[in-house]
Structure formats: C-alpha cells, structure tokens
Short mmCIF file of N, CA and C in Angstrom, two decimals:
data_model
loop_
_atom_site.label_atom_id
_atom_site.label_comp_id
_atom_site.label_asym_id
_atom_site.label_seq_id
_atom_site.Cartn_x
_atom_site.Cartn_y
_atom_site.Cartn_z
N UNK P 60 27.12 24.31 32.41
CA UNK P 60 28.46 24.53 31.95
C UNK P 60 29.21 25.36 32.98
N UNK P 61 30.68 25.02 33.63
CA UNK P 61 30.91 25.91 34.30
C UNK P 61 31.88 27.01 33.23
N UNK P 62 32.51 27.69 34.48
CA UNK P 62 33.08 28.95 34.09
C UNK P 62 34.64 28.07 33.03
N UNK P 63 35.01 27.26 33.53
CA UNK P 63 35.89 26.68 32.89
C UNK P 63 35.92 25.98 31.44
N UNK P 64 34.37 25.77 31.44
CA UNK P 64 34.02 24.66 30.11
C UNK P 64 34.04 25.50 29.11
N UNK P 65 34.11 27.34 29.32
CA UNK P 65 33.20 28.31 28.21
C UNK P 65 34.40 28.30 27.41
N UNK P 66 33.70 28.24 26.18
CA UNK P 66 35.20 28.66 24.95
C UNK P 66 34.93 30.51 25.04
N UNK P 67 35.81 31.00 24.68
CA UNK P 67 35.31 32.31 24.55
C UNK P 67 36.40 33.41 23.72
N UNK P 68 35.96 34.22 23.09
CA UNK P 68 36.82 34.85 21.84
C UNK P 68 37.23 36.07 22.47
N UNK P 69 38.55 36.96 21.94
CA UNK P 69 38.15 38.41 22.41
C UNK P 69 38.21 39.00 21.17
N UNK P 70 37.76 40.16 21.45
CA UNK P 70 37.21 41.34 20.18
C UNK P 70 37.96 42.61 20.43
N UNK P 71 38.84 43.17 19.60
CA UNK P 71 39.18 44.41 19.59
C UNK P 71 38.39 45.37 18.73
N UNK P 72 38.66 46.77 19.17
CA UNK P 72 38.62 47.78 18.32
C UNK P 72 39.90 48.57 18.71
N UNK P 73 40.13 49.03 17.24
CA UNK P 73 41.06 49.90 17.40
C UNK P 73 40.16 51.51 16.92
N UNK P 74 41.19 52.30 18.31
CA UNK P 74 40.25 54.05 18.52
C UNK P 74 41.14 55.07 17.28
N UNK P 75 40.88 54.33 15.91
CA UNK P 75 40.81 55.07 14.76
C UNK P 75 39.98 56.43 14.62
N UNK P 76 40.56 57.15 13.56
CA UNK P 76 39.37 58.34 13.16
C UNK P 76 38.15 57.78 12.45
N UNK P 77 37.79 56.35 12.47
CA UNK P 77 36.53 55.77 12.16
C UNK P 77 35.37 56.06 12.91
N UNK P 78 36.05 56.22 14.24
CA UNK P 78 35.11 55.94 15.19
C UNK P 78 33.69 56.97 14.84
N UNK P 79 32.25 56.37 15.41
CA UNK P 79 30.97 57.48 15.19
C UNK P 79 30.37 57.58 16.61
N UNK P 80 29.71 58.72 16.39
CA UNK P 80 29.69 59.63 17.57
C UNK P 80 27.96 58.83 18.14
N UNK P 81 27.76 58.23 19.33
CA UNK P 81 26.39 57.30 19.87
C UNK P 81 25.14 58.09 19.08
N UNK P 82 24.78 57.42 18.83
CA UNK P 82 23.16 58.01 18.26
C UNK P 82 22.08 57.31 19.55
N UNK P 83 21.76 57.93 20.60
CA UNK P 83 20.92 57.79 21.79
C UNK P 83 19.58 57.54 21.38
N UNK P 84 18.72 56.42 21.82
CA UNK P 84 17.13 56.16 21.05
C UNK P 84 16.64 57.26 22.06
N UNK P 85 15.59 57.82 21.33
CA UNK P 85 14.53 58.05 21.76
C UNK P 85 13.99 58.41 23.29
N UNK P 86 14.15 58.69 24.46
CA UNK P 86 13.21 58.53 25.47
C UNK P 86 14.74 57.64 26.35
N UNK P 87 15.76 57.57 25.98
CA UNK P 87 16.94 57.20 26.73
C UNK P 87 18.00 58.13 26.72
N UNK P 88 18.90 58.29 27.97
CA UNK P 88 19.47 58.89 28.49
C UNK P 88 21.23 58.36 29.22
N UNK P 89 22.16 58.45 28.83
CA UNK P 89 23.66 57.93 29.03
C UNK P 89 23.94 58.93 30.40
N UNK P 90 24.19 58.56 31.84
CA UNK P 90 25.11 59.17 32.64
C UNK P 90 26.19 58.25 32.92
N UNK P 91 26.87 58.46 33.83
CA UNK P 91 28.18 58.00 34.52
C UNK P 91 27.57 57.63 36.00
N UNK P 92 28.09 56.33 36.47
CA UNK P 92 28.11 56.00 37.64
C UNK P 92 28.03 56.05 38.29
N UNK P 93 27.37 56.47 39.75
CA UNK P 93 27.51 56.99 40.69
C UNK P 93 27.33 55.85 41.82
N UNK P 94 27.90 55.65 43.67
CA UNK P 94 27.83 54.81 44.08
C UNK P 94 26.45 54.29 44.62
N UNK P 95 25.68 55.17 44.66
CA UNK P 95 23.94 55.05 44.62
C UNK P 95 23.61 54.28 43.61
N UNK P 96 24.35 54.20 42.42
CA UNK P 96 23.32 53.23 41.58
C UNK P 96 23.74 51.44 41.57
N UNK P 97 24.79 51.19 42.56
CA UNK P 97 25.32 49.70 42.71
C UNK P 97 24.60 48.70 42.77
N UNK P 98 23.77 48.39 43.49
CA UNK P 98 22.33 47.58 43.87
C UNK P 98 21.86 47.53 42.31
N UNK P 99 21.16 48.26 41.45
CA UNK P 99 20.64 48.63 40.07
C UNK P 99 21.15 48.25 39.37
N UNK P 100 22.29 48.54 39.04
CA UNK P 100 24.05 47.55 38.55
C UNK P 100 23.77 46.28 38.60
N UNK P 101 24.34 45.82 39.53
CA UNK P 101 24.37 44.21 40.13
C UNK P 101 22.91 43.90 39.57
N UNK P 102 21.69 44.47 40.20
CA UNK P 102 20.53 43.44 39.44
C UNK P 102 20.41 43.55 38.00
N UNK P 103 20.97 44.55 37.51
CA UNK P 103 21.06 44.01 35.48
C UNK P 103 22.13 42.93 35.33
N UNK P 104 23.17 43.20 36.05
CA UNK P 104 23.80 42.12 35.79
C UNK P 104 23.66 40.73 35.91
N UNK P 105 22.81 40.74 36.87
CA UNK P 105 22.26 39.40 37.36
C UNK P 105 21.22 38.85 36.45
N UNK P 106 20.55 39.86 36.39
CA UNK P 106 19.08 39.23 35.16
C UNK P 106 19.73 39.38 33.73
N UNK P 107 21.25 40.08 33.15
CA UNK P 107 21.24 40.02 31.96
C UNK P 107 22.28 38.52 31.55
N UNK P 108 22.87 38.37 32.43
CA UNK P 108 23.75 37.17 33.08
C UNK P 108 23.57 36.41 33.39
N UNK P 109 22.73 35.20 33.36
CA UNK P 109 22.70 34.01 34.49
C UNK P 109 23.95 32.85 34.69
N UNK P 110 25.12 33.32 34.62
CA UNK P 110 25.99 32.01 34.71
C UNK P 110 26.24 32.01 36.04
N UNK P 111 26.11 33.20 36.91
CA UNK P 111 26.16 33.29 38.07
C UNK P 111 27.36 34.07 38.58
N UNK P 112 28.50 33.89 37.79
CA UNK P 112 29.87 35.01 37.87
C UNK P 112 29.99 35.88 38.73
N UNK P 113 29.15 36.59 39.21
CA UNK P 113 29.13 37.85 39.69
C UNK P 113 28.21 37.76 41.64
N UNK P 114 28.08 36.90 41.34
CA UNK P 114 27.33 36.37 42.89
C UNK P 114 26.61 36.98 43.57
N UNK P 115 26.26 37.23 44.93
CA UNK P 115 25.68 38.12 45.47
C UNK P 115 26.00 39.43 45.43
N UNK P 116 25.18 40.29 45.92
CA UNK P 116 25.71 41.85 45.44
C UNK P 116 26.92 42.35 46.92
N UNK P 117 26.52 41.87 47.96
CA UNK P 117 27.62 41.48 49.12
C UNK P 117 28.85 41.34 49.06
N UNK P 118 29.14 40.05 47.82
CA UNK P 118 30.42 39.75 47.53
C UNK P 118 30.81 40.62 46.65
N UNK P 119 29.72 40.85 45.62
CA UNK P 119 30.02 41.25 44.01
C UNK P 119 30.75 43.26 44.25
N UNK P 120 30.08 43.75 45.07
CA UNK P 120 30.43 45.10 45.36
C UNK P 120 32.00 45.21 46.10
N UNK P 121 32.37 44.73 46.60
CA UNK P 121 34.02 44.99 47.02
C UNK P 121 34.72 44.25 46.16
N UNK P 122 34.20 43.10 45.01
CA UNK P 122 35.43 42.69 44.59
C UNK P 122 35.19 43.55 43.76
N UNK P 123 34.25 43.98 42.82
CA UNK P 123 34.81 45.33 41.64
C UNK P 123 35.17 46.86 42.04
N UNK P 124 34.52 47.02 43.27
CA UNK P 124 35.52 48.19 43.82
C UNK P 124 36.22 48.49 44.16
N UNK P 125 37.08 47.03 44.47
CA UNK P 125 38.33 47.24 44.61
C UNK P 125 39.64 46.43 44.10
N UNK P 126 38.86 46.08 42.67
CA UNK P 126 39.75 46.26 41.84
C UNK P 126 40.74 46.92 41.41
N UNK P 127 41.57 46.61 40.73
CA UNK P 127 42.90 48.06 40.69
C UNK P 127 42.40 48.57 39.57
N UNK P 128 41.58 47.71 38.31
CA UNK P 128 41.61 48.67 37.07
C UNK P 128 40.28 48.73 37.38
N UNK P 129 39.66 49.21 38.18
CA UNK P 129 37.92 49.97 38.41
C UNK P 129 37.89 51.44 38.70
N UNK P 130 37.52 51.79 37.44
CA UNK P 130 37.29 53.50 37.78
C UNK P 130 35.48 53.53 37.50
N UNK P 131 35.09 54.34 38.41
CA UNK P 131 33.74 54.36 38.83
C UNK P 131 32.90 55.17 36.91
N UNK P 132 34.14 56.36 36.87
CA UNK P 132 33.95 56.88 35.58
C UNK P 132 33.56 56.50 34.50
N UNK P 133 34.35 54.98 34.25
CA UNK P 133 34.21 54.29 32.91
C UNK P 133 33.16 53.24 33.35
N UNK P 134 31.96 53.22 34.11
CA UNK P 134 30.69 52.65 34.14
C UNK P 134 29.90 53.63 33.73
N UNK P 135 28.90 53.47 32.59
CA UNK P 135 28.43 54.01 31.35
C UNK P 135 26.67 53.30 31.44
N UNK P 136 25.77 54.22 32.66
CA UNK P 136 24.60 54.15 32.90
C UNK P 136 23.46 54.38 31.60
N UNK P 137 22.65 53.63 30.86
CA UNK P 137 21.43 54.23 30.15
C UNK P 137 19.94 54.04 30.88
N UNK P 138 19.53 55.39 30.92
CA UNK P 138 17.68 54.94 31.92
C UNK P 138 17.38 55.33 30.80
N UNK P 139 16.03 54.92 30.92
CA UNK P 139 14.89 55.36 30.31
C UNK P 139 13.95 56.44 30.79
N UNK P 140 13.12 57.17 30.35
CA UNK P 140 12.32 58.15 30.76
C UNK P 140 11.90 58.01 32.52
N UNK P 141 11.30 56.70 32.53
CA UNK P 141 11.22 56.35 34.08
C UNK P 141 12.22 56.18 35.27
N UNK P 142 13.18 56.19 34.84
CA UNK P 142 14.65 56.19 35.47
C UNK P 142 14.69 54.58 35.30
N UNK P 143 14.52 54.08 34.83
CA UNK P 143 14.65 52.61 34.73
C UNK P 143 16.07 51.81 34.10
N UNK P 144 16.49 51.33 34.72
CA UNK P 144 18.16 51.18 34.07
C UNK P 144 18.06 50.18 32.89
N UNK P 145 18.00 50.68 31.58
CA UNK P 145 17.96 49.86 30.29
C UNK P 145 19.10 49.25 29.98
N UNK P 146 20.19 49.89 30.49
CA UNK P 146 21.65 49.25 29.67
C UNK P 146 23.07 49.96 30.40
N UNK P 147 24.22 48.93 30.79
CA UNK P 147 25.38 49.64 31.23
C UNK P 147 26.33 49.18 30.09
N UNK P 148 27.36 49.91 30.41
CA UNK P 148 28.62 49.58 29.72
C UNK P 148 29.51 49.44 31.34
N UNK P 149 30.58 48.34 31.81
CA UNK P 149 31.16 48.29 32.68
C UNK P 149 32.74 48.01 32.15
N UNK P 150 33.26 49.36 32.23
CA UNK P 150 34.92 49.10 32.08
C UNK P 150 35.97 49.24 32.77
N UNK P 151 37.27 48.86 32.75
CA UNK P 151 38.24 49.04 33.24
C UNK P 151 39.20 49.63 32.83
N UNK P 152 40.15 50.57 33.78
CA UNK P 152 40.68 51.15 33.31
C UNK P 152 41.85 51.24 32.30
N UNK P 153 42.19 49.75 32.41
CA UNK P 153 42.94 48.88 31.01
C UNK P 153 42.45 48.83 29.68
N UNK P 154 41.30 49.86 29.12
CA UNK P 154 40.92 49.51 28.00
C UNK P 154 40.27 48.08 27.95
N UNK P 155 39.46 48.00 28.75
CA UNK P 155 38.81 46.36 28.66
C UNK P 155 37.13 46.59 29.19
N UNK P 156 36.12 46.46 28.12
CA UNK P 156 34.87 46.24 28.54
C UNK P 156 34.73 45.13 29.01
N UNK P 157 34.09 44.94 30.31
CA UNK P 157 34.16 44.00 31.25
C UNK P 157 32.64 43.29 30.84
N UNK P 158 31.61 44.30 31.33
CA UNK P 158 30.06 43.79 30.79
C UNK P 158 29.45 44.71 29.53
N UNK P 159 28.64 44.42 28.74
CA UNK P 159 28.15 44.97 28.66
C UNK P 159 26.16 44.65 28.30
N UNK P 160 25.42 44.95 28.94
CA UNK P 160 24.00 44.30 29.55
C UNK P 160 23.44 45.33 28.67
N UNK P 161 21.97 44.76 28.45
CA UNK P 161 21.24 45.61 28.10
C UNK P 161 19.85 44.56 28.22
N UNK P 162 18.51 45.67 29.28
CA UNK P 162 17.73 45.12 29.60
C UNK P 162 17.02 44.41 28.99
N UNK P 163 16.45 42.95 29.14
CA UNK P 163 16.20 42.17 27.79
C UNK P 163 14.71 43.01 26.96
N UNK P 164 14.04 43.41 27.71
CA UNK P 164 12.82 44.24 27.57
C UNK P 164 13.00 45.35 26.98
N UNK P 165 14.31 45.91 26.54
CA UNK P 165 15.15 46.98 26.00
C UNK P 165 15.58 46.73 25.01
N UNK P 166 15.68 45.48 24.30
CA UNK P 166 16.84 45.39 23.74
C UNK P 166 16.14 45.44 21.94
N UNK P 167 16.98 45.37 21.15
CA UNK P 167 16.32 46.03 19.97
C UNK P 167 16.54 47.34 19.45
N UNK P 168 16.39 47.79 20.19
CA UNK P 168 16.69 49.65 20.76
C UNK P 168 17.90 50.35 19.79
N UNK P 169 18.83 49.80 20.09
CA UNK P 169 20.04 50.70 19.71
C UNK P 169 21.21 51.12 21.05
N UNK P 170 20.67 50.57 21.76
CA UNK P 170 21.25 50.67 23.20
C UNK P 170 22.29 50.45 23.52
N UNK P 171 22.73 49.05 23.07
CA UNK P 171 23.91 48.12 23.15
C UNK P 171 25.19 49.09 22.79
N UNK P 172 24.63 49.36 20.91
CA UNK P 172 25.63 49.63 19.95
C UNK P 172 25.95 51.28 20.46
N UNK P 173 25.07 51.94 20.77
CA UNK P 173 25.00 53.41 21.34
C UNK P 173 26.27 53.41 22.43
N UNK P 174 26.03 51.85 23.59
CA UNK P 174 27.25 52.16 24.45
C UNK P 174 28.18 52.00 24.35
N UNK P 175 28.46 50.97 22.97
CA UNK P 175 29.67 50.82 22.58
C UNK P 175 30.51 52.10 22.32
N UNK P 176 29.51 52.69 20.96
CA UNK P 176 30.63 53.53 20.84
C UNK P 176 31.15 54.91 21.69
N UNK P 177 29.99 54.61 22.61
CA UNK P 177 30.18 55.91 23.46
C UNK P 177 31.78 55.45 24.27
N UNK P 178 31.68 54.06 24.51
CA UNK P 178 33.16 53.51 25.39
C UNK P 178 34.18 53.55 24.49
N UNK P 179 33.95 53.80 23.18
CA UNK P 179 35.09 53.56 22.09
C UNK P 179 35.83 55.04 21.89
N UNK P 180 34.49 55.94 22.16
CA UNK P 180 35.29 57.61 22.33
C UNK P 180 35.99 57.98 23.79
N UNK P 181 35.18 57.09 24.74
CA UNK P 181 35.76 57.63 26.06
C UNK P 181 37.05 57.32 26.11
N UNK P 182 37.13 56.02 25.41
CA UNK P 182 38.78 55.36 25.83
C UNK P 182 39.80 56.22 24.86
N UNK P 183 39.23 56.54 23.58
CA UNK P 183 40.07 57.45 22.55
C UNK P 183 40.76 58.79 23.23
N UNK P 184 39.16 59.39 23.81
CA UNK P 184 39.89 60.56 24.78
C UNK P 184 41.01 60.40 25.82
N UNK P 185 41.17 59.29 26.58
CA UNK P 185 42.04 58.86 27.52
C UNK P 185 43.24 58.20 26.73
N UNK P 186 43.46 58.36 25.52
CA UNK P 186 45.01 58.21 24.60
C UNK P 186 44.97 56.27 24.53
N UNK P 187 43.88 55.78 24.99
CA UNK P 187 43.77 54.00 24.38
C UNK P 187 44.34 54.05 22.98
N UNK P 188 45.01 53.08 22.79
CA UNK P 188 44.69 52.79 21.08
C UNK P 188 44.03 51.90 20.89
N UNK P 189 43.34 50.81 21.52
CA UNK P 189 41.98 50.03 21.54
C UNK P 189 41.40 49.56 22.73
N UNK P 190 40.29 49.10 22.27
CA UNK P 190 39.32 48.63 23.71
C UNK P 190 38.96 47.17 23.17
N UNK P 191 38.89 46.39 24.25
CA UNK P 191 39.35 44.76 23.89
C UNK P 191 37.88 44.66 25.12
N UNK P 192 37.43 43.43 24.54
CA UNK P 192 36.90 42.51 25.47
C UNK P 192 36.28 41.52 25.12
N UNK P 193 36.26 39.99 25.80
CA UNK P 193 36.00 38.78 25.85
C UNK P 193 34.56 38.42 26.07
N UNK P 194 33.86 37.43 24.89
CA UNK P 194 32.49 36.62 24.87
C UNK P 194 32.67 35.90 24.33
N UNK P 195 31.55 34.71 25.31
CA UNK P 195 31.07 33.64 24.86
C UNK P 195 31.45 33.41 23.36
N UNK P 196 32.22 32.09 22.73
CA UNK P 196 32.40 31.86 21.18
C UNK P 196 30.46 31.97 20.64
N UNK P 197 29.81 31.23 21.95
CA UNK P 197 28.46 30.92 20.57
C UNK P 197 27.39 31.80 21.12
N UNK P 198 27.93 33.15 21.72
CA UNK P 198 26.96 34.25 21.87
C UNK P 198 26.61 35.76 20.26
N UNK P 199 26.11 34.47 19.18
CA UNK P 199 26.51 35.10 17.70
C UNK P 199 25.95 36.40 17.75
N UNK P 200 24.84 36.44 19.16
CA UNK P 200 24.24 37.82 18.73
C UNK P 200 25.15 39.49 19.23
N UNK P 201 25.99 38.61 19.94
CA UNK P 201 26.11 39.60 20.53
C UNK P 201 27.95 39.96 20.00
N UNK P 202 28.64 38.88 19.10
CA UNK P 202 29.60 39.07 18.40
C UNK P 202 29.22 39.67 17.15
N UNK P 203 27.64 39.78 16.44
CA UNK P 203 27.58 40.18 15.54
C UNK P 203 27.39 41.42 15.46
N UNK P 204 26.82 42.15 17.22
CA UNK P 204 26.90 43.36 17.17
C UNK P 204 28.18 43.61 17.42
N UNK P 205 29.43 43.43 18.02
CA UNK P 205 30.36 43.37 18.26
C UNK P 205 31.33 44.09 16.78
N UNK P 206 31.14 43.25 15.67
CA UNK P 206 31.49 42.96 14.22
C UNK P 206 30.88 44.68 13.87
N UNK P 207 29.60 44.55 14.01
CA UNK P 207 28.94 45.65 13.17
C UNK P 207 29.44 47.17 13.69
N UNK P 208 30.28 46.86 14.44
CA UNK P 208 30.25 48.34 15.41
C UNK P 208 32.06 48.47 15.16
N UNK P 209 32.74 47.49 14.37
CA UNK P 209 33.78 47.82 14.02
C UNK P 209 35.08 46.91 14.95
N UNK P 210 34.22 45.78 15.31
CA UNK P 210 35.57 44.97 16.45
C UNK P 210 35.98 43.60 15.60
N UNK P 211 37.21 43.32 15.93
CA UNK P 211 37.30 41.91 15.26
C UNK P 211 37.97 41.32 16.29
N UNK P 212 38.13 39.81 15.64
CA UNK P 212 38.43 39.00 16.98
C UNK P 212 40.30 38.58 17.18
N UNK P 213 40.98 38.83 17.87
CA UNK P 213 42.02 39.05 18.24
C UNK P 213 42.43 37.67 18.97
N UNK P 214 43.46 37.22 18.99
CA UNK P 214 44.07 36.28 19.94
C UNK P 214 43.77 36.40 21.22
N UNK P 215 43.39 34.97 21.92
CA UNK P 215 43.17 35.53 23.64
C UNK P 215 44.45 35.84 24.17
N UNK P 216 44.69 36.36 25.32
CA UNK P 216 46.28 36.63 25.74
C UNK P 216 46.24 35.78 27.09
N UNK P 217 47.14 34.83 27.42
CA UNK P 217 47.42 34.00 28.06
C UNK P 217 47.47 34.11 29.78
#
C-alpha cells in the first residue's frame, strides 16, 4: 500500500482539567531528547514503522531537524533500566504528535498511554488547547488506546 492509498483519521484531545498525571511502569524512565540519542530514534522508528516514511537516518535527520515546527524538547524519550529505548513520543511544536512508537518487546507495559499523557500536560503547560494527531483508519489498536486516554476523532483538515 503506498503512502497515498492509507485512509487515515485524526484524533484530538482537548488540554481540559481532565487531564491525569503519567503513571511510569516499573523499571522505566521518561527524559527529553537530546542530539546523541538520533540514531536510537530513527531505529525505533524504523522497527516500530515499516511503511518506510521516514527513510534512511541520512535523509530522515535533516528533514525533522529542520523542520520549522521541530523542537528537540517536545521528543519524549522512555529507557528501561538498561538504557534501552522502550518508547518515544515525537512532537511538534503545533500541538501535533507526529509518532508515537513503543518497542514491540515493550509493549503491554503502560508505556504508550504514560506518553501520551505526559505530551497532553506538556502541551497544556505551553497554553495548547489540544494536541491532534493522525493514524492509520484500521490501526484499532492503537485508536483504541487513543479513545481510552481521552481523544476523539476530529475532521482531517485539508
């Protein structure tokens, strides 16, 4: 299927006083971005991704860094005890989660939903009134965490 054939929905949340504060599993750990961890980045993305989108890490590293809405800040690192990268959150500074991965060997965890809402307070603090972003129509698992964490699905914008 290419990039053109995908149907795909977007999901808002709105940064209500609903919002709940990440509950972190166990033996995992949330930092912020740093340009040392790019290479680490790119290969979750690659193994959590296969449509190919994101290409080599060659290409893939200057087109998101130099993006206009790429702040290094709103990339949202989880390791594990081993430093092992379990899960990112990748956003922009438009209020728009771009990726969000979580290692398949990870997953189960609480990881996903943990980075959500951690991106749902970051953007609240920065005066967002929601955080929007676009998946696959028949990726149910990952709209249902989507749903459970307080997002619904919104009109695409043209």
């Amino acid at each position: 299927m290419t990039q053109s054939d995908r149907q795909v929905v977007r999901l808002r949340r709105d940064l209500d006083d609903t919002l709940e504060t990440p509950q972190w599993p166990d033996g995992f750990a949330m930092r912020i971005f740093r340009p040392s961890d790019a290479e680490v980045h790119h290969a979750l993305l690659t193994l959590t991704f296969d449509d190919g989108d994101d290409g080599p890490f060659e290409t893939w590293w200057p087109k998101l860094s130099g993006n206009a809405e790429y702040d290094p800040e709103l990339i949202f690192l989880v390791f594990d005890r081993d430093e092992g990268l379990a899960g990112l959150a990748q956003c922009f500074s438009n209020a728009f989660l771009r990726d969000l991965a979580v290692h398949p060997d990870m997953r189960g965890r609480g990881i996903g939903e943990a980075l959500l809402r951690h991106v749902f307070l970051a953007f609240r603090d920065r005066g967002a009134a929601h955080v929007d972003l676009k998946t696959d129509a028949d990726n149910f698992g990952a709209i249902r965490l989507y749903e459970r964490v307080g997002m619904r699905q919104v009109p695409l914008e043209g």
